[in-house]
Every structure is written in structure tokens, then in C-alpha cells.
XYZ file of C-alpha atoms in Angstrom:
448
model
C -20.148 -2.342 -25.129
C -17.617 -4.640 -24.425
C -16.199 -4.888 -21.085
C -13.736 -0.995 -20.113
C -10.083 -2.180 -20.487
C -7.286 -0.105 -20.417
C -5.378 -1.498 -23.349
C -8.483 -0.071 -25.395
C -8.377 3.082 -23.227
C -4.633 3.471 -24.546
C -4.626 2.955 -28.018
C -7.684 5.421 -28.728
C -5.918 8.301 -26.844
C -2.918 7.416 -28.959
C -4.902 7.280 -31.921
C -6.571 10.280 -30.840
C -3.570 12.416 -29.791
C -2.053 11.944 -33.420
C -4.814 13.348 -34.385
C -4.743 16.260 -32.438
C -1.256 16.363 -33.611
C -1.648 16.069 -37.542
C -4.643 18.876 -36.873
C -2.164 21.005 -35.451
C 0.450 20.288 -37.818
C -2.618 21.325 -40.758
C -3.382 24.270 -39.125
C -0.330 25.799 -39.122
C 0.673 24.948 -42.838
C -2.681 25.527 -44.686
C -4.061 28.820 -45.538
C -7.838 27.720 -46.202
C -7.529 26.479 -42.586
C -6.261 29.411 -41.661
C -8.662 31.423 -43.090
C -11.551 29.975 -41.303
C -9.823 29.688 -37.554
C -10.470 26.087 -37.453
C -9.648 24.762 -33.913
C -6.775 21.830 -34.117
C -9.244 19.703 -32.227
C -12.044 20.311 -34.382
C -9.651 19.190 -37.496
C -8.531 16.156 -35.736
C -12.724 15.052 -34.993
C -13.142 15.823 -38.567
C -10.347 13.313 -39.790
C -11.409 10.633 -36.531
C -14.610 10.893 -38.622
C -13.447 10.274 -42.164
C -11.097 7.488 -40.936
C -13.385 5.971 -38.337
C -15.694 3.578 -38.104
C -18.301 5.771 -39.024
C -16.414 6.571 -42.205
C -13.911 4.720 -44.074
C -12.958 2.378 -40.454
C -9.296 2.377 -41.737
C -9.413 3.970 -37.380
C -9.094 0.798 -34.654
C -11.302 2.700 -32.522
C -12.302 0.896 -29.493
C -16.118 0.046 -28.570
C -15.618 2.101 -25.422
C -14.524 4.707 -27.812
C -18.003 6.981 -27.061
C -17.790 6.644 -23.554
C -15.153 9.457 -23.228
C -17.045 12.656 -23.661
C -19.013 11.686 -20.693
C -15.902 11.913 -18.086
C -14.200 14.440 -20.076
C -17.217 17.033 -19.199
C -16.602 15.938 -16.010
C -13.170 17.436 -16.011
C -13.777 20.379 -17.277
C -16.251 20.882 -14.550
C -14.401 20.521 -11.890
C -11.796 22.620 -13.350
C -13.435 25.977 -13.504
C -13.788 26.470 -9.675
C -10.829 25.298 -8.023
C -7.965 27.450 -8.228
C -10.268 30.694 -9.101
C -9.411 34.086 -7.400
C -11.522 35.710 -4.357
C -13.624 38.012 -5.471
C -15.739 41.097 -4.845
C -19.354 40.306 -5.038
C -19.967 44.230 -5.319
C -17.090 44.519 -7.401
C -18.731 42.510 -9.800
C -22.271 43.866 -10.269
C -20.843 47.169 -10.488
C -18.191 46.748 -12.900
C -19.571 43.776 -15.059
C -23.567 44.003 -15.170
C -24.038 44.720 -18.322
C -22.337 41.580 -19.736
C -23.598 39.476 -16.879
C -26.984 40.610 -18.801
C -25.821 40.112 -21.895
C -24.425 36.529 -20.633
C -28.201 35.715 -19.552
C -30.118 37.377 -22.247
C -27.788 34.710 -25.084
C -28.283 31.944 -22.451
C -32.339 32.163 -21.789
C -33.018 33.184 -25.310
C -30.729 30.685 -27.079
C -32.452 27.531 -24.622
C -35.687 29.234 -24.809
C -35.798 30.056 -27.985
C -34.246 26.519 -29.270
C -37.141 24.433 -26.783
C -40.053 26.711 -28.500
C -39.111 26.154 -31.435
C -39.049 22.134 -31.359
C -41.894 22.045 -29.947
C -44.268 24.592 -31.774
C -42.660 23.727 -35.458
C -40.375 20.336 -35.446
C -42.687 18.674 -33.657
C -45.075 18.654 -35.486
C -44.195 18.339 -38.720
C -41.623 15.311 -37.456
C -44.357 13.573 -35.666
C -40.924 10.806 -34.339
C -39.059 13.606 -32.867
C -38.943 13.526 -29.122
C -40.570 16.527 -26.654
C -36.537 17.800 -25.811
C -35.261 17.948 -29.753
C -35.446 21.719 -29.959
C -33.094 21.342 -27.036
C -30.218 20.413 -29.186
C -30.000 23.939 -30.373
C -29.057 25.083 -27.527
C -26.329 22.396 -26.139
C -24.475 22.494 -29.320
C -25.052 26.836 -29.768
C -24.611 27.790 -26.956
C -23.108 25.125 -24.742
C -20.073 23.258 -27.458
C -18.926 20.157 -27.135
C -18.841 19.709 -23.384
C -22.857 20.832 -23.192
C -23.083 18.978 -25.912
C -21.858 16.012 -23.895
C -23.037 16.989 -20.242
C -26.935 16.631 -22.537
C -26.249 13.573 -24.460
C -25.519 11.741 -21.872
C -28.272 13.383 -20.263
C -31.176 12.189 -22.376
C -29.311 8.530 -22.709
C -30.222 8.133 -19.753
C -33.583 7.987 -20.360
C -34.263 6.523 -23.325
C -32.362 8.645 -25.844
C -29.504 7.029 -26.676
C -29.196 9.012 -29.914
C -29.148 12.743 -28.488
C -25.766 12.590 -27.695
C -24.290 12.023 -31.601
C -27.803 14.474 -32.278
C -25.995 17.120 -29.526
C -22.378 16.726 -31.005
C -23.648 17.274 -34.555
C -25.624 20.459 -33.157
C -22.065 21.797 -31.363
C -19.617 20.789 -34.445
C -22.342 23.107 -36.975
C -22.467 26.175 -34.308
C -18.043 26.502 -34.102
C -18.780 26.334 -38.203
C -21.683 28.886 -38.614
C -19.682 30.667 -35.283
C -16.221 31.186 -38.239
C -18.066 31.665 -41.334
C -20.894 34.034 -39.988
C -18.223 35.219 -37.615
C -15.970 36.295 -40.340
C -18.740 38.027 -42.651
C -19.822 40.099 -39.190
C -15.958 41.646 -38.584
C -15.783 42.811 -42.262
C -19.603 43.848 -42.119
C -18.062 45.998 -38.643
C -15.075 46.645 -39.870
C -16.693 48.120 -43.557
C -19.453 50.256 -41.587
C -17.202 51.744 -38.926
C -18.315 49.945 -36.292
C -14.882 48.719 -34.654
C -13.091 50.616 -32.502
C -9.618 48.906 -33.068
C -9.047 48.048 -36.787
C -9.810 49.461 -39.469
C -9.123 46.849 -41.657
C -10.260 42.848 -41.889
C -6.410 42.438 -43.162
C -4.857 43.872 -39.561
C -4.658 40.266 -37.779
C -1.861 38.995 -35.330
C -0.161 35.444 -37.493
C -0.583 33.859 -34.486
C -4.167 33.998 -35.289
C -3.430 32.474 -38.568
C -0.974 30.113 -37.899
C -1.464 28.957 -34.504
C 1.446 29.303 -33.146
C 2.881 31.653 -30.913
C 6.370 33.264 -31.167
C 8.681 34.056 -29.002
C 8.019 37.202 -28.127
C 4.115 36.604 -27.376
C 4.489 33.972 -25.183
C 2.932 33.287 -21.689
C 3.400 30.759 -18.883
C 1.302 28.152 -18.657
C 0.874 28.466 -14.829
C 3.524 28.611 -11.561
C 4.815 26.293 -9.717
C 3.242 26.342 -6.306
C 4.689 22.911 -4.477
C 8.764 22.086 -4.909
C 9.205 19.044 -7.380
C 11.446 17.231 -4.537
C 8.311 17.391 -2.734
C 5.459 16.584 -5.891
C 5.644 18.416 -9.509
C 3.245 20.539 -9.232
C 1.252 19.468 -12.700
C 0.922 15.882 -10.683
C -0.391 17.993 -7.609
C -3.279 19.383 -9.839
C -4.108 16.327 -11.378
C -4.056 14.824 -8.360
C -7.010 17.487 -6.759
C -9.071 16.797 -10.350
C -8.525 13.328 -10.651
C -10.040 13.060 -6.792
C -12.839 14.753 -7.425
C -13.640 13.230 -10.400
C -13.548 9.975 -8.128
C -15.365 11.172 -5.142
C -18.280 12.104 -7.821
C -18.602 8.826 -9.115
C -19.027 8.148 -5.297
C -21.779 9.975 -5.589
C -23.641 9.821 -8.232
C -23.704 5.860 -7.244
C -24.968 6.794 -4.295
C -27.463 9.146 -5.334
C -28.717 6.822 -8.053
C -29.689 4.151 -5.965
C -31.376 5.713 -3.443
C -32.605 8.107 -6.124
C -33.389 5.589 -8.909
C -35.844 7.553 -11.415
C -33.714 11.168 -11.476
C -30.094 11.241 -13.019
C -27.337 13.747 -11.925
C -25.444 14.409 -14.387
C -21.729 13.481 -13.265
C -20.415 17.405 -14.219
C -23.035 18.536 -12.051
C -21.928 16.118 -9.253
C -18.255 17.161 -9.813
C -18.731 20.757 -10.280
C -20.577 21.164 -6.625
C -17.685 19.305 -5.237
C -14.859 21.189 -6.807
C -16.618 24.119 -5.457
C -16.926 22.921 -1.813
C -13.013 21.906 -2.021
C -12.393 25.847 -3.170
C -13.827 26.909 -0.591
C -12.694 24.237 2.032
C -9.078 25.002 0.829
C -9.355 28.514 1.375
C -10.529 28.307 4.269
C -7.609 26.677 5.747
C -5.485 28.971 3.078
C -4.011 26.173 0.932
C -5.924 28.137 -2.362
C -2.756 29.974 -2.312
C -0.778 26.631 -3.830
C -3.152 25.705 -6.485
C -2.981 27.887 -9.749
C -6.028 28.888 -12.004
C -3.874 28.542 -15.096
C -2.681 25.334 -14.564
C -6.594 24.540 -13.399
C -7.550 26.053 -17.135
C -5.149 24.382 -18.924
C -6.048 21.361 -17.356
C -9.336 22.104 -18.208
C -8.345 22.942 -21.925
C -6.703 19.956 -23.098
C -10.039 18.274 -21.789
C -11.973 20.421 -24.078
C -9.265 19.179 -26.799
C -9.726 15.621 -25.861
C -13.491 16.053 -25.748
C -14.337 17.807 -29.273
C -12.196 15.439 -31.201
C -13.737 12.063 -29.625
C -16.691 14.183 -29.555
C -16.846 15.025 -33.982
C -15.083 11.492 -34.332
C -17.459 9.621 -32.628
C -20.614 10.694 -33.881
C -22.810 8.261 -35.903
C -23.424 9.421 -39.593
C -27.022 6.838 -39.550
C -28.231 8.664 -37.057
C -27.674 12.419 -38.139
C -28.949 11.375 -41.653
C -32.226 10.278 -39.716
C -32.347 13.775 -38.187
C -30.723 15.366 -40.841
C -34.119 17.136 -41.931
C -35.176 18.822 -38.440
C -31.642 19.510 -37.705
C -31.260 21.593 -40.500
C -34.296 23.750 -39.783
C -33.092 23.217 -36.257
C -29.608 25.018 -37.404
C -31.820 26.861 -39.938
C -33.855 28.693 -36.997
C -30.166 29.125 -34.929
C -28.449 31.257 -37.088
C -31.378 33.195 -37.787
C -31.466 33.636 -34.398
C -28.525 33.807 -33.374
C -28.161 37.298 -35.739
C -30.851 38.737 -34.354
C -30.193 38.664 -31.066
C -26.265 39.962 -32.452
C -28.525 42.948 -33.865
C -30.793 43.168 -31.137
C -28.820 42.517 -27.544
C -25.505 44.037 -27.989
C -26.083 47.518 -28.798
C -28.661 47.867 -26.392
C -26.766 46.691 -23.872
C -23.257 47.772 -23.448
C -22.335 51.672 -23.557
C -19.051 50.819 -24.854
C -17.571 48.903 -27.658
C -20.694 47.329 -28.411
C -19.980 45.522 -31.971
C -16.747 44.419 -30.120
C -18.643 42.742 -26.914
C -21.337 41.387 -29.301
C -18.877 39.768 -31.889
C -17.829 37.764 -29.080
C -21.254 36.909 -28.174
C -21.912 35.529 -31.375
C -18.693 33.388 -31.284
C -19.617 31.647 -28.441
C -23.814 31.335 -28.166
C -22.809 29.491 -32.067
C -20.077 27.660 -31.480
C -18.152 28.413 -28.075
C -16.285 30.710 -25.826
C -12.638 29.910 -27.668
C -14.025 31.050 -31.104
C -15.762 34.409 -29.596
C -12.367 34.744 -28.388
C -10.730 34.374 -31.907
C -13.424 36.631 -33.281
C -12.739 39.573 -30.798
C -9.136 39.023 -31.238
C -9.439 40.246 -34.497
C -11.459 43.356 -33.583
C -9.754 43.495 -30.823
C -5.605 42.543 -31.295
C -4.729 44.236 -27.593
C -8.491 43.506 -25.829
C -8.682 46.499 -24.878
C -11.959 46.793 -24.700
C -11.668 44.609 -20.935
C -14.364 41.830 -22.634
C -13.070 39.019 -21.767
C -11.953 39.872 -18.005
C -15.873 41.178 -18.156
C -16.968 38.003 -19.175
C -15.028 36.136 -16.514
C -16.546 37.860 -13.626
C -19.789 37.889 -15.461
C -19.791 34.384 -16.221
C -19.611 33.464 -11.998
C -23.037 34.782 -11.725
C -24.476 32.767 -15.434
C -22.657 29.555 -14.604
C -24.758 28.259 -11.879
C -28.520 29.151 -14.739
C -26.121 27.363 -17.266
C -25.854 24.434 -15.393
C -29.293 24.428 -14.015
C -30.679 23.871 -17.678
C -27.887 21.677 -17.993
C -28.813 19.804 -15.210
C -32.568 19.503 -15.068
C -33.444 19.878 -18.924
C -33.532 16.657 -19.671
C -35.471 15.771 -16.728
C -38.268 17.787 -17.507
C -38.886 16.245 -20.441
C -38.462 12.879 -19.421
C -41.308 13.876 -16.538
C -43.528 15.421 -19.497
C -42.532 19.494 -18.350
C -41.371 19.741 -21.541
C -43.213 23.799 -22.021
C -42.445 24.471 -18.981
C -38.637 24.985 -19.585
C -39.056 27.683 -23.132
C -41.522 29.536 -21.125
C -39.488 29.750 -17.877
C -36.768 30.939 -19.621
C -37.871 33.142 -22.192
C -39.861 34.877 -19.469
C -36.879 35.411 -17.291
C -35.335 36.421 -20.586
C -38.188 39.482 -21.021
C -38.219 39.992 -17.205
C -34.358 41.567 -17.654
C -35.074 43.679 -20.761
C -38.041 45.152 -18.475
C -35.249 45.999 -16.001
C -32.813 47.362 -18.315
C -36.170 49.553 -20.023
C -37.448 51.024 -17.282
C -33.817 51.796 -15.910
C -32.985 53.717 -18.623
C -30.984 50.629 -19.488
C -32.139 49.859 -23.249
C -31.009 51.525 -26.082
C -27.394 52.321 -25.919
C -26.659 52.631 -29.581
C -28.013 54.269 -32.355
C -27.293 51.130 -35.857
C -26.440 52.585 -39.595
C -27.292 50.123 -42.210
């Protein structure tokens, strides 16, 4: 890559921003895009891929374009803990233990099964495949483009340069499977009477189709916690994120020099420092001036740019080279995700298992946003409290998720590839065993 320049950065950002605007317009106007619930960022990414260097080469993306996801994923993870409301651990355990168990099982079993399938089936069939190839499934399907960027960056440090392109491809295919498969599951669930809040697939809010929210349905993006006569509220929140990211780079360099054989991902350092910042701000009673909604919007902004850039920067040549093992991995992942949909949700949840399982299908194959989109179809007013429960449950899931993404490339590079699926699948089996032992397994009877 050539020397990083601010001019190239501004050109790249202006192009991808234009594509995001085009994606928003296309989603609002074209019916078949509305029917597929494709996010504007994904549409922008496909346009960028078609017109960029891997396609017609009409868009002048710079050589540094593919390096942006590593920074954006750090922004996303740094925004998670900052401004988060203080929670009561006992309340979380009692209220959302079902959702925590459900989320943990999907996390452990998707990562673990993908890694195991790669080792048992794909690596023996294709001798030139890296031993960590199966991890591409969890990185893309379960984690989305954010986790794909993190895993790709981790593997690149240890010499697997194609990992970023493969992980981004996995995340892109995952979203398509989440949408297409999710719509089929929604239709089947409504026909069988499993849904509690809608009777027909056609009962969809207009804003879900077009992506445009009417005046009466709009909500505030956040609160102004400081006076603009001192500093603009948005600048305050961006400054906090920028400070955390800057220190994260500094810490990353120090760790790299101290332990050159091990690479700690930038996003992991950013998350830990953001967590420490949040604890410190709460200690001095300054956390009341940090609005969680604004932080979520900053993280959401980084996510949209990450998805668009991640897809647009995919090297098609790499994908073609790995086409057959990728296709087998995605086929397995789709079948496995459906098995989990039918097996985990009905046995874990006492109430609203269909709604919560559809949400789980969406984020275990695509992203949390896709899970929410499917949930809004079957639960338009969110009466099942699925999102509330997931937000709380994720506090207990996040450390495991981050640990997997952080240490999986390290373990693979040191030859401990088999440890990953064995530990993850064993942990999943333990959760199921505990639920069965306490009579918390087998909640629903399915027909058909």
C-alpha cells in the first residue's frame, strides 16, 4: 500500500458517502429492494464492488481503501460501553437468563460448528486451505461485517492475507441468507399460527419496507447533555471516541513492541479502554453528560460505512479462488443455523419463542440489525421485549464474543486450532445440560 494521505481519505469517504445516499434512495423507491429489506449500506457496497477496482474500475478508490475497516471496527467497539446505563447484575440474571442462554448457545455453537466443519471436512478435501478456514463462518454469519473485519485483521497479522476478503464475503452472504431465509421462516411461522402478534405476512409497517420513517413515528437521536455555547454536544461525544481510539493505537504499538509474537486486535484494546473510561466517568459522576443514544448513533454510523466499504473492497479474485470451499461452508452454515432455529429457541423460551427465535436467526446469520428487522415483521410494536432482553443479555455475552474474536487467530497461528471448536462446543453442551437438569429445557411443542 502507498503512503497514507488525507487527500485519498477524503476522496474515498466522499465516494462511499455518495453511494450510501444512492443506496438510501434506491431502497426507498425500488420495490424488490424493499421486499428483500436490503440495508442502504449493503446496496452501496454492491454498487461500489461493481464499479470499483474489482469490477468496472470506474470509481477511483485509493490503495488505502481496504485499510479502513480496521479503524471502523475499533470505533464500533469503543462506542458500546461508553454512556451505557448502570445495570443491576441480579436483575439481569433473573430477567434475561433465557435470552442469555439463547445468545450464548448461538454464539458458541455457530463459531464451534463452523470451526469443526472446516477441520473435519474442508481442510482434508482442500489441502491448501488454512486450518482456521472454518472460523470464516462465525466471523461473517454471526458477527457481521464488524467481526469479519476484526477476524480478517487478526489473521492478516499472522500471514493469511486473504482472510479479510473471505470474512467480508461471508458477512455479505450471511446478510442475504438472513433476509431471504428469514422471510421464508416468517411466512411459515404465520401460516402455522406460531406468531403471537400478526396473522398475515402482509401486515408490515411502511417504514420497514421503504426505510423512511414518517413524522409521527420518528424518535430523537439523543439528548443534548452540554450547552452548545461551550461545546457542541456531538463534538463532545466524537471527541471521547477519538481520544479512546488514539490511546488504543498508542497502547497497541507498545504491546506490539513488548510482545511481537502476539497481536492484540485494536478493537479489543479500544473496547477495554472505553470500558475503563466509562467506569472512570461514572466514578466522578460525569457519565450523566454522555448520552448513550448519541454513542449508539456514532457506532451505527461507523457500522454503515464499514459494511459499504467492506463489500466494495472485496477482492473478487480471492473469492473465486476459494469459491468451492466457501460454498460448502455457507451451505453448512445455513443448514446449521436452521437447526439451531428449530432446536434452541423452542426449548429455551417459555414465551414468544417464535419472535425471539426469528430475531436470533437474523443476527446469527447476518447482523443484529437484520434480526431486529425480522422481529419488527412479527412483532411490530416489540411487545415481546426481545430487544430489551437482548440488550441486557449482551452484557454477559460480549466478553465471550470478544474473547473468541481476539484469541481465535492467535490460537490458530500457534497450532491450537482444535482447541477452539472443542472448547466452544463443550461449553454449549454444558449450558444445555444445566437447562435440562433444572427442568428449563423443552418449553414448546412444535407441530409440522
